[in-house]
PDB file of C-alpha atoms in Angstrom:
ATOM      1  CA  ASP N   1      -0.124   0.240   0.197  1.00 65.00           C
ATOM      2  CA  GLN N   2       2.056   3.157  -1.586  1.00 79.00           C
ATOM      3  CA  GLN N   3       0.403   5.673   0.725  1.00 92.00           C
ATOM      4  CA  VAL N   4       3.145   8.241  -0.665  1.00 95.00           C
ATOM      5  CA  LYS N   5       3.597   8.189  -4.376  1.00 94.00           C
ATOM      6  CA  GLN N   6       5.931   9.956  -6.982  1.00 95.00           C
ATOM      7  CA  ASN N   7       4.105   9.437 -10.150  1.00 91.00           C
ATOM      8  CA  SER N   8       7.349  10.019 -12.125  1.00 94.00           C
ATOM      9  CA  PRO N   9      10.955   8.461 -12.159  1.00 93.00           C
ATOM     10  CA  SER N  10      12.324  11.133 -13.498  1.00 96.00           C
ATOM     11  CA  LEU N  11      12.593  15.024 -14.826  1.00 97.00           C
ATOM     12  CA  SER N  12      15.058  16.465 -17.087  1.00 98.00           C
ATOM     13  CA  VAL N  13      14.621  20.354 -17.461  1.00 98.00           C
ATOM     14  CA  GLN N  14      17.319  22.616 -19.082  1.00 98.00           C
ATOM     15  CA  GLU N  15      19.366  25.362 -17.200  1.00 97.00           C
ATOM     16  CA  GLY N  16      17.792  28.324 -16.110  1.00 97.00           C
ATOM     17  CA  ARG N  17      14.170  26.854 -16.151  1.00 98.00           C
ATOM     18  CA  ILE N  18      11.867  25.646 -14.071  1.00 98.00           C
ATOM     19  CA  SER N  19      11.400  22.178 -12.720  1.00 98.00           C
ATOM     20  CA  ILE N  20       8.578  20.934 -10.937  1.00 98.00           C
ATOM     21  CA  LEU N  21       8.325  17.809  -9.414  1.00 98.00           C
ATOM     22  CA  ASN N  22       4.501  16.331  -7.975  1.00 98.00           C
ATOM     23  CA  CYS N  23       3.828  13.653  -5.205  1.00 97.00           C
ATOM     24  CA  ASP N  24       0.664  12.251  -4.344  1.00 97.00           C
ATOM     25  CA  TYR N  25      -0.748  10.888  -1.141  1.00 97.00           C
ATOM     26  CA  THR N  26      -3.815   9.029   0.103  1.00 95.00           C
ATOM     27  CA  ASN N  27      -3.976   9.743   4.089  1.00 93.00           C
ATOM     28  CA  SER N  28      -5.227  12.353   4.819  1.00 92.00           C
ATOM     29  CA  MET N  29      -4.626  11.883   8.516  1.00 92.00           C
ATOM     30  CA  PHE N  30      -0.571  13.241   7.370  1.00 93.00           C
ATOM     31  CA  ASP N  31       0.313  16.326   9.043  1.00 90.00           C
ATOM     32  CA  TYR N  32       3.171  17.373   7.557  1.00 91.00           C
ATOM     33  CA  PHE N  33       5.585  16.523   4.382  1.00 93.00           C
ATOM     34  CA  LEU N  34       8.602  17.224   3.353  1.00 93.00           C
ATOM     35  CA  TRP N  35      11.012  16.969   0.545  1.00 95.00           C
ATOM     36  CA  TYR N  36      14.793  15.677   0.671  1.00 94.00           C
ATOM     37  CA  LYS N  37      17.566  14.932  -1.797  1.00 95.00           C
ATOM     38  CA  LYS N  38      19.580  12.820  -2.521  1.00 93.00           C
ATOM     39  CA  TYR N  39      23.316  12.400  -4.657  1.00 91.00           C
ATOM     40  CA  PRO N  40      24.572   9.106  -4.858  1.00 85.00           C
ATOM     41  CA  ALA N  41      26.397   7.502  -2.405  1.00 80.00           C
ATOM     42  CA  GLU N  42      25.200   9.709   0.021  1.00 86.00           C
ATOM     43  CA  GLY N  43      21.899  10.145   2.607  1.00 90.00           C
ATOM     44  CA  PRO N  44      18.884  12.121   1.952  1.00 91.00           C
ATOM     45  CA  THR N  45      19.456  15.623   2.626  1.00 91.00           C
ATOM     46  CA  PHE N  46      16.489  17.662   4.056  1.00 90.00           C
ATOM     47  CA  LEU N  47      15.247  20.526   2.102  1.00 94.00           C
ATOM     48  CA  ILE N  48      11.794  21.514   2.833  1.00 94.00           C
ATOM     49  CA  SER N  49       8.553  20.791   4.391  1.00 92.00           C
ATOM     50  CA  ILE N  50       5.142  22.534   4.838  1.00 94.00           C
ATOM     51  CA  SER N  51       2.685  21.964   7.306  1.00 92.00           C
ATOM     52  CA  SER N  52      -0.386  20.773   6.466  1.00 93.00           C
ATOM     53  CA  ILE N  53      -2.500  23.919   7.588  1.00 94.00           C
ATOM     54  CA  LYS N  54      -0.195  25.617   4.872  1.00 96.00           C
ATOM     55  CA  ASP N  55      -0.615  25.823   1.488  1.00 96.00           C
ATOM     56  CA  LYS N  56       2.996  27.297   0.538  1.00 97.00           C
ATOM     57  CA  ASN N  57       6.217  27.274   2.233  1.00 97.00           C
ATOM     58  CA  GLU N  58       9.316  29.043   0.186  1.00 97.00           C
ATOM     59  CA  ASP N  59      13.284  28.914   0.884  1.00 96.00           C
ATOM     60  CA  GLY N  60      15.304  30.456  -2.042  1.00 97.00           C
ATOM     61  CA  ARG N  61      14.788  28.884  -5.198  1.00 97.00           C
ATOM     62  CA  PHE N  62      12.800  26.067  -3.446  1.00 98.00           C
ATOM     63  CA  THR N  63       8.922  26.636  -3.230  1.00 98.00           C
ATOM     64  CA  VAL N  64       6.490  23.498  -2.055  1.00 98.00           C
ATOM     65  CA  PHE N  65       2.589  23.399  -2.493  1.00 98.00           C
ATOM     66  CA  LEU N  66       0.247  21.874  -0.745  1.00 98.00           C
ATOM     67  CA  ASN N  67      -3.525  20.926  -1.980  1.00 97.00           C
ATOM     68  CA  LYS N  68      -4.981  19.231   0.418  1.00 96.00           C
ATOM     69  CA  SER N  69      -8.529  18.752  -1.052  1.00 96.00           C
ATOM     70  CA  ALA N  70      -6.060  17.174  -4.336  1.00 97.00           C
ATOM     71  CA  LYS N  71      -4.133  14.831  -1.715  1.00 97.00           C
ATOM     72  CA  HIS N  72      -1.018  16.386  -4.061  1.00 97.00           C
ATOM     73  CA  LEU N  73       1.932  18.753  -3.286  1.00 97.00           C
ATOM     74  CA  SER N  74       4.750  20.050  -5.446  1.00 98.00           C
ATOM     75  CA  LEU N  75       8.043  21.175  -5.072  1.00 98.00           C
ATOM     76  CA  HIS N  76       9.247  24.011  -7.739  1.00 98.00           C
ATOM     77  CA  ILE N  77      13.209  24.687  -8.106  1.00 98.00           C
ATOM     78  CA  VAL N  78      13.084  27.728  -9.959  1.00 97.00           C
ATOM     79  CA  PRO N  79      15.887  28.342 -11.381  1.00 98.00           C
ATOM     80  CA  SER N  80      17.101  25.437 -11.736  1.00 98.00           C
ATOM     81  CA  GLN N  81      20.910  24.340 -11.671  1.00 97.00           C
ATOM     82  CA  PRO N  82      23.203  21.595 -12.641  1.00 96.00           C
ATOM     83  CA  GLY N  83      24.018  20.997  -9.181  1.00 95.00           C
ATOM     84  CA  ASP N  84      20.611  20.621  -8.207  1.00 97.00           C
ATOM     85  CA  SER N  85      20.700  17.029 -10.405  1.00 97.00           C
ATOM     86  CA  ALA N  86      19.832  14.489  -7.854  1.00 97.00           C
ATOM     87  CA  VAL N  87      16.817  11.690  -6.738  1.00 95.00           C
ATOM     88  CA  TYR N  88      14.180  13.892  -5.183  1.00 97.00           C
ATOM     89  CA  PHE N  89      11.705  12.590  -2.250  1.00 95.00           C
ATOM     90  CA  CYS N  90       9.157  13.574  -0.921  1.00 95.00           C
ATOM     91  CA  ALA N  91       8.043  12.029   2.058  1.00 94.00           C
ATOM     92  CA  ALA N  92       4.876  12.558   5.276  1.00 93.00           C
ATOM     93  CA  SER N  93       4.475  12.215   8.514  1.00 90.00           C
ATOM     94  CA  TYR N  94       1.670  11.897  11.336  1.00 87.00           C
ATOM     95  CA  SER N  95       3.081  14.807  13.171  1.00 79.00           C
ATOM     96  CA  SER N  96       6.593  16.803  13.450  1.00 72.00           C
ATOM     97  CA  ASN N  97       7.556  14.971  16.629  1.00 75.00           C
ATOM     98  CA  THR N  98       7.781  12.105  15.369  1.00 78.00           C
ATOM     99  CA  GLY N  99      10.947  10.019  13.172  1.00 81.00           C
ATOM    100  CA  LYS N 100       8.343   8.480  11.415  1.00 87.00           C
ATOM    101  CA  LEU N 101       8.504   9.368   7.554  1.00 90.00           C
ATOM    102  CA  ILE N 102       6.454   7.464   4.774  1.00 92.00           C
ATOM    103  CA  PHE N 103       8.434   8.181   1.473  1.00 93.00           C
ATOM    104  CA  GLY N 104       7.480   7.801  -2.406  1.00 93.00           C
ATOM    105  CA  GLN N 105       9.666   6.240  -4.463  1.00 92.00           C
ATOM    106  CA  GLY N 106      11.832   9.169  -5.868  1.00 93.00           C
ATOM    107  CA  THR N 107      11.950  11.403  -9.312  1.00 96.00           C
ATOM    108  CA  THR N 108      15.193  11.140 -10.585  1.00 96.00           C
ATOM    109  CA  LEU N 109      16.065  15.070 -11.769  1.00 98.00           C
ATOM    110  CA  GLN N 110      18.565  16.173 -14.840  1.00 98.00           C
ATOM    111  CA  VAL N 111      18.797  19.869 -14.856  1.00 98.00           C
ATOM    112  CA  LYS N 112      20.997  19.956 -18.344  1.00 97.00           C
ATOM    113  CA  PRO N 113      23.641  23.088 -19.087  1.00 94.00           C
TER     114      PRO N 113
ATOM    115  CA  LYS I   1      30.448  18.641  13.926  1.00 57.00           C
ATOM    116  CA  ALA I   2      30.082  15.203  13.076  1.00 71.00           C
ATOM    117  CA  GLY I   3      27.798  13.843  11.391  1.00 91.00           C
ATOM    118  CA  VAL I   4      25.408  10.380  11.442  1.00 95.00           C
ATOM    119  CA  THR I   5      28.027   7.454  11.592  1.00 96.00           C
ATOM    120  CA  GLN I   6      26.641   4.291   9.629  1.00 97.00           C
ATOM    121  CA  THR I   7      29.054   0.873   9.645  1.00 97.00           C
ATOM    122  CA  PRO I   8      30.097  -1.163   8.230  1.00 97.00           C
ATOM    123  CA  ARG I   9      29.818   1.246   4.830  1.00 96.00           C
ATOM    124  CA  TYR I  10      29.512  -2.313   2.792  1.00 96.00           C
ATOM    125  CA  LEU I  11      28.474  -5.889   3.658  1.00 96.00           C
ATOM    126  CA  ILE I  12      28.284  -8.802   2.051  1.00 98.00           C
ATOM    127  CA  LYS I  13      26.734 -12.253   3.600  1.00 98.00           C
ATOM    128  CA  THR I  14      25.053 -15.348   2.777  1.00 98.00           C
ATOM    129  CA  ARG I  15      21.801 -16.371   2.527  1.00 98.00           C
ATOM    130  CA  GLY I  16      20.652 -17.422   5.671  1.00 97.00           C
ATOM    131  CA  GLN I  17      23.304 -15.552   7.889  1.00 98.00           C
ATOM    132  CA  GLN I  18      22.165 -13.208  10.729  1.00 98.00           C
ATOM    133  CA  VAL I  19      24.151  -9.637  10.240  1.00 98.00           C
ATOM    134  CA  THR I  20      24.422  -6.536  12.470  1.00 98.00           C
ATOM    135  CA  LEU I  21      24.568  -2.658  11.477  1.00 98.00           C
ATOM    136  CA  SER I  22      25.787   0.045  13.226  1.00 98.00           C
ATOM    137  CA  CYS I  23      24.331   3.694  13.859  1.00 98.00           C
ATOM    138  CA  SER I  24      26.473   6.833  15.719  1.00 97.00           C
ATOM    139  CA  PRO I  25      24.064   9.803  16.029  1.00 95.00           C
ATOM    140  CA  ILE I  26      25.173  13.498  16.630  1.00 94.00           C
ATOM    141  CA  SER I  27      26.057  13.888  19.489  1.00 93.00           C
ATOM    142  CA  GLY I  28      23.211  14.922  21.830  1.00 90.00           C
ATOM    143  CA  HIS I  29      20.930  13.418  19.170  1.00 91.00           C
ATOM    144  CA  ARG I  30      18.290  11.262  20.982  1.00 92.00           C
ATOM    145  CA  SER I  31      15.674   9.633  18.254  1.00 92.00           C
ATOM    146  CA  VAL I  32      17.202   7.536  15.507  1.00 95.00           C
ATOM    147  CA  SER I  33      15.312   6.122  12.750  1.00 95.00           C
ATOM    148  CA  TRP I  34      16.029   3.274   9.886  1.00 97.00           C
ATOM    149  CA  TYR I  35      15.010   2.960   6.936  1.00 96.00           C
ATOM    150  CA  GLN I  36      16.109   0.217   3.475  1.00 96.00           C
ATOM    151  CA  GLN I  37      16.073   1.350   0.547  1.00 93.00           C
ATOM    152  CA  THR I  38      15.363  -0.727  -2.319  1.00 89.00           C
ATOM    153  CA  PRO I  39      14.884   0.212  -6.176  1.00 80.00           C
ATOM    154  CA  GLY I  40      11.663  -1.665  -6.245  1.00 74.00           C
ATOM    155  CA  GLN I  41      10.055   0.084  -3.123  1.00 77.00           C
ATOM    156  CA  GLY I  42      11.860   3.044  -2.266  1.00 81.00           C
ATOM    157  CA  LEU I  43      12.369   4.622   1.392  1.00 90.00           C
ATOM    158  CA  GLN I  44      11.047   1.930   3.878  1.00 94.00           C
ATOM    159  CA  PHE I  45      10.888   2.921   7.619  1.00 94.00           C
ATOM    160  CA  LEU I  46      11.902   0.004   9.923  1.00 96.00           C
ATOM    161  CA  PHE I  47      11.940   1.470  13.099  1.00 94.00           C
ATOM    162  CA  GLU I  48      12.326   4.172  15.433  1.00 94.00           C
ATOM    163  CA  TYR I  49      14.858   4.451  18.696  1.00 94.00           C
ATOM    164  CA  PHE I  50      13.929   7.162  21.015  1.00 93.00           C
ATOM    165  CA  SER I  51      15.846   7.252  24.625  1.00 91.00           C
ATOM    166  CA  GLU I  52      16.440   3.541  24.195  1.00 94.00           C
ATOM    167  CA  THR I  53      12.873   2.483  23.568  1.00 94.00           C
ATOM    168  CA  GLN I  54      11.482   1.890  20.504  1.00 94.00           C
ATOM    169  CA  ARG I  55       9.088   4.563  19.636  1.00 90.00           C
ATOM    170  CA  ASN I  56       7.322   3.214  16.052  1.00 89.00           C
ATOM    171  CA  LYS I  57       7.959  -0.007  14.139  1.00 92.00           C
ATOM    172  CA  GLY I  58       7.292  -0.346  10.384  1.00 93.00           C
ATOM    173  CA  ASN I  59       6.054  -3.544   8.338  1.00 92.00           C
ATOM    174  CA  PHE I  60       8.569  -5.633   8.639  1.00 95.00           C
ATOM    175  CA  PRO I  61       8.993  -9.600   9.811  1.00 96.00           C
ATOM    176  CA  GLY I  62      10.104 -10.134  13.080  1.00 96.00           C
ATOM    177  CA  ARG I  63      13.915 -11.257  11.388  1.00 97.00           C
ATOM    178  CA  PHE I  64      14.016  -7.183  11.752  1.00 98.00           C
ATOM    179  CA  SER I  65      15.109  -5.685  14.275  1.00 97.00           C
ATOM    180  CA  GLY I  66      16.964  -3.341  16.703  1.00 97.00           C
ATOM    181  CA  ARG I  67      18.200  -1.679  19.683  1.00 97.00           C
ATOM    182  CA  GLN I  68      19.412   1.895  20.976  1.00 97.00           C
ATOM    183  CA  PHE I  69      21.842   2.005  23.985  1.00 96.00           C
ATOM    184  CA  SER I  70      22.523   4.818  26.374  1.00 95.00           C
ATOM    185  CA  ASN I  71      24.583   6.666  24.148  1.00 93.00           C
ATOM    186  CA  SER I  72      21.888   7.040  22.004  1.00 94.00           C
ATOM    187  CA  ARG I  73      24.193   4.766  19.029  1.00 97.00           C
ATOM    188  CA  SER I  74      21.669   2.099  17.247  1.00 97.00           C
ATOM    189  CA  GLU I  75      22.152  -0.930  16.123  1.00 98.00           C
ATOM    190  CA  MET I  76      19.767  -3.085  13.693  1.00 98.00           C
ATOM    191  CA  ASN I  77      19.905  -6.826  13.499  1.00 98.00           C
ATOM    192  CA  VAL I  78      18.390  -9.047  10.479  1.00 98.00           C
ATOM    193  CA  SER I  79      18.486 -12.922  10.545  1.00 96.00           C
ATOM    194  CA  THR I  80      18.318 -15.622   8.965  1.00 97.00           C
ATOM    195  CA  LEU I  81      18.641 -13.128   5.792  1.00 98.00           C
ATOM    196  CA  GLU I  82      17.213 -13.376   2.062  1.00 97.00           C
ATOM    197  CA  LEU I  83      18.213 -12.890  -1.259  1.00 96.00           C
ATOM    198  CA  GLY I  84      15.441  -9.675  -1.083  1.00 95.00           C
ATOM    199  CA  ASP I  85      17.463  -7.938   2.447  1.00 96.00           C
ATOM    200  CA  SER I  86      19.935  -6.608  -0.279  1.00 96.00           C
ATOM    201  CA  ALA I  87      19.214  -2.845  -0.009  1.00 96.00           C
ATOM    202  CA  LEU I  88      21.105   0.322   1.130  1.00 95.00           C
ATOM    203  CA  TYR I  89      20.125   0.553   4.955  1.00 97.00           C
ATOM    204  CA  LEU I  90      19.901   4.570   6.141  1.00 96.00           C
ATOM    205  CA  CYS I  91      19.642   5.801   9.952  1.00 96.00           C
ATOM    206  CA  ALA I  92      18.369   9.384  10.358  1.00 94.00           C
ATOM    207  CA  SER I  93      18.889  10.875  13.933  1.00 93.00           C
ATOM    208  CA  SER I  94      17.435  14.387  15.766  1.00 89.00           C
ATOM    209  CA  PHE I  95      17.280  15.361  19.123  1.00 85.00           C
ATOM    210  CA  LEU I  96      13.503  14.792  19.558  1.00 79.00           C
ATOM    211  CA  GLY I  97      12.117  13.060  16.528  1.00 76.00           C
ATOM    212  CA  VAL I  98      10.989  16.027  14.829  1.00 75.00           C
ATOM    213  CA  ALA I  99      11.464  15.135  11.289  1.00 71.00           C
ATOM    214  CA  THR I 100      12.308  18.407   9.944  1.00 71.00           C
ATOM    215  CA  GLU I 101      15.727  18.058  12.171  1.00 76.00           C
ATOM    216  CA  ALA I 102      16.915  14.848  11.171  1.00 84.00           C
ATOM    217  CA  PHE I 103      19.680  14.552   9.584  1.00 90.00           C
ATOM    218  CA  PHE I 104      20.522  10.983   7.816  1.00 93.00           C
ATOM    219  CA  GLY I 105      23.802   9.038   7.731  1.00 95.00           C
ATOM    220  CA  GLN I 106      25.731   8.048   4.313  1.00 94.00           C
ATOM    221  CA  GLY I 107      23.929   4.740   4.735  1.00 95.00           C
ATOM    222  CA  THR I 108      25.275   0.645   5.033  1.00 97.00           C
ATOM    223  CA  ARG I 109      24.978  -1.496   1.874  1.00 96.00           C
ATOM    224  CA  LEU I 110      24.460  -5.171   2.306  1.00 97.00           C
ATOM    225  CA  THR I 111      24.193  -7.997  -0.676  1.00 97.00           C
ATOM    226  CA  VAL I 112      22.793 -10.909   0.502  1.00 97.00           C
ATOM    227  CA  VAL I 113      24.058 -13.668  -1.969  1.00 97.00           C
TER     228      VAL I 113
END
């Protein structure tokens, strides 16, 4: 039972353009959503998060949007840079005070120079 | 400040054997969570330990177990290894189990032959 889904295994964009990574979830009890970035041979690195009471959170080039009615969130990266090329995971938790995260399967982003 | 340290980095075991993986969290962190990453299933939550107590558990068979010591270091054990246990095992640590403050180690790559 995949509660968090990233339906696009890969995405390729040109440097300077916008990258949009999508994530869908099924459990309405999720209270917190997070995005992680992972390079090969490294552990995931936290990027940005959003509480379920918000619909947008921004941090520099990264913005996460949450649509609770559609059970959908997205990560926008503007402008995209070659160093952004990595695997991006979205994750959900039932609260902010838990180490238990439910991850999607990841989307590989390639940013071409 | 030292990061999360996982040992060993690579491991090859034979089917039927058992294995113990170690995770040393960031100094002062009391929560350690374990995840299994496979190409087909993505990142799946195994369990979380907080102050030596298991606080959350994922949907894995009883062959997977863990513990946490008084210095917050954690170990996970897999008994009677199966070929399907081949995966990257990641641990993440945080001070209070707050997901947005969790740092991941580089992982242990386990290969079962």
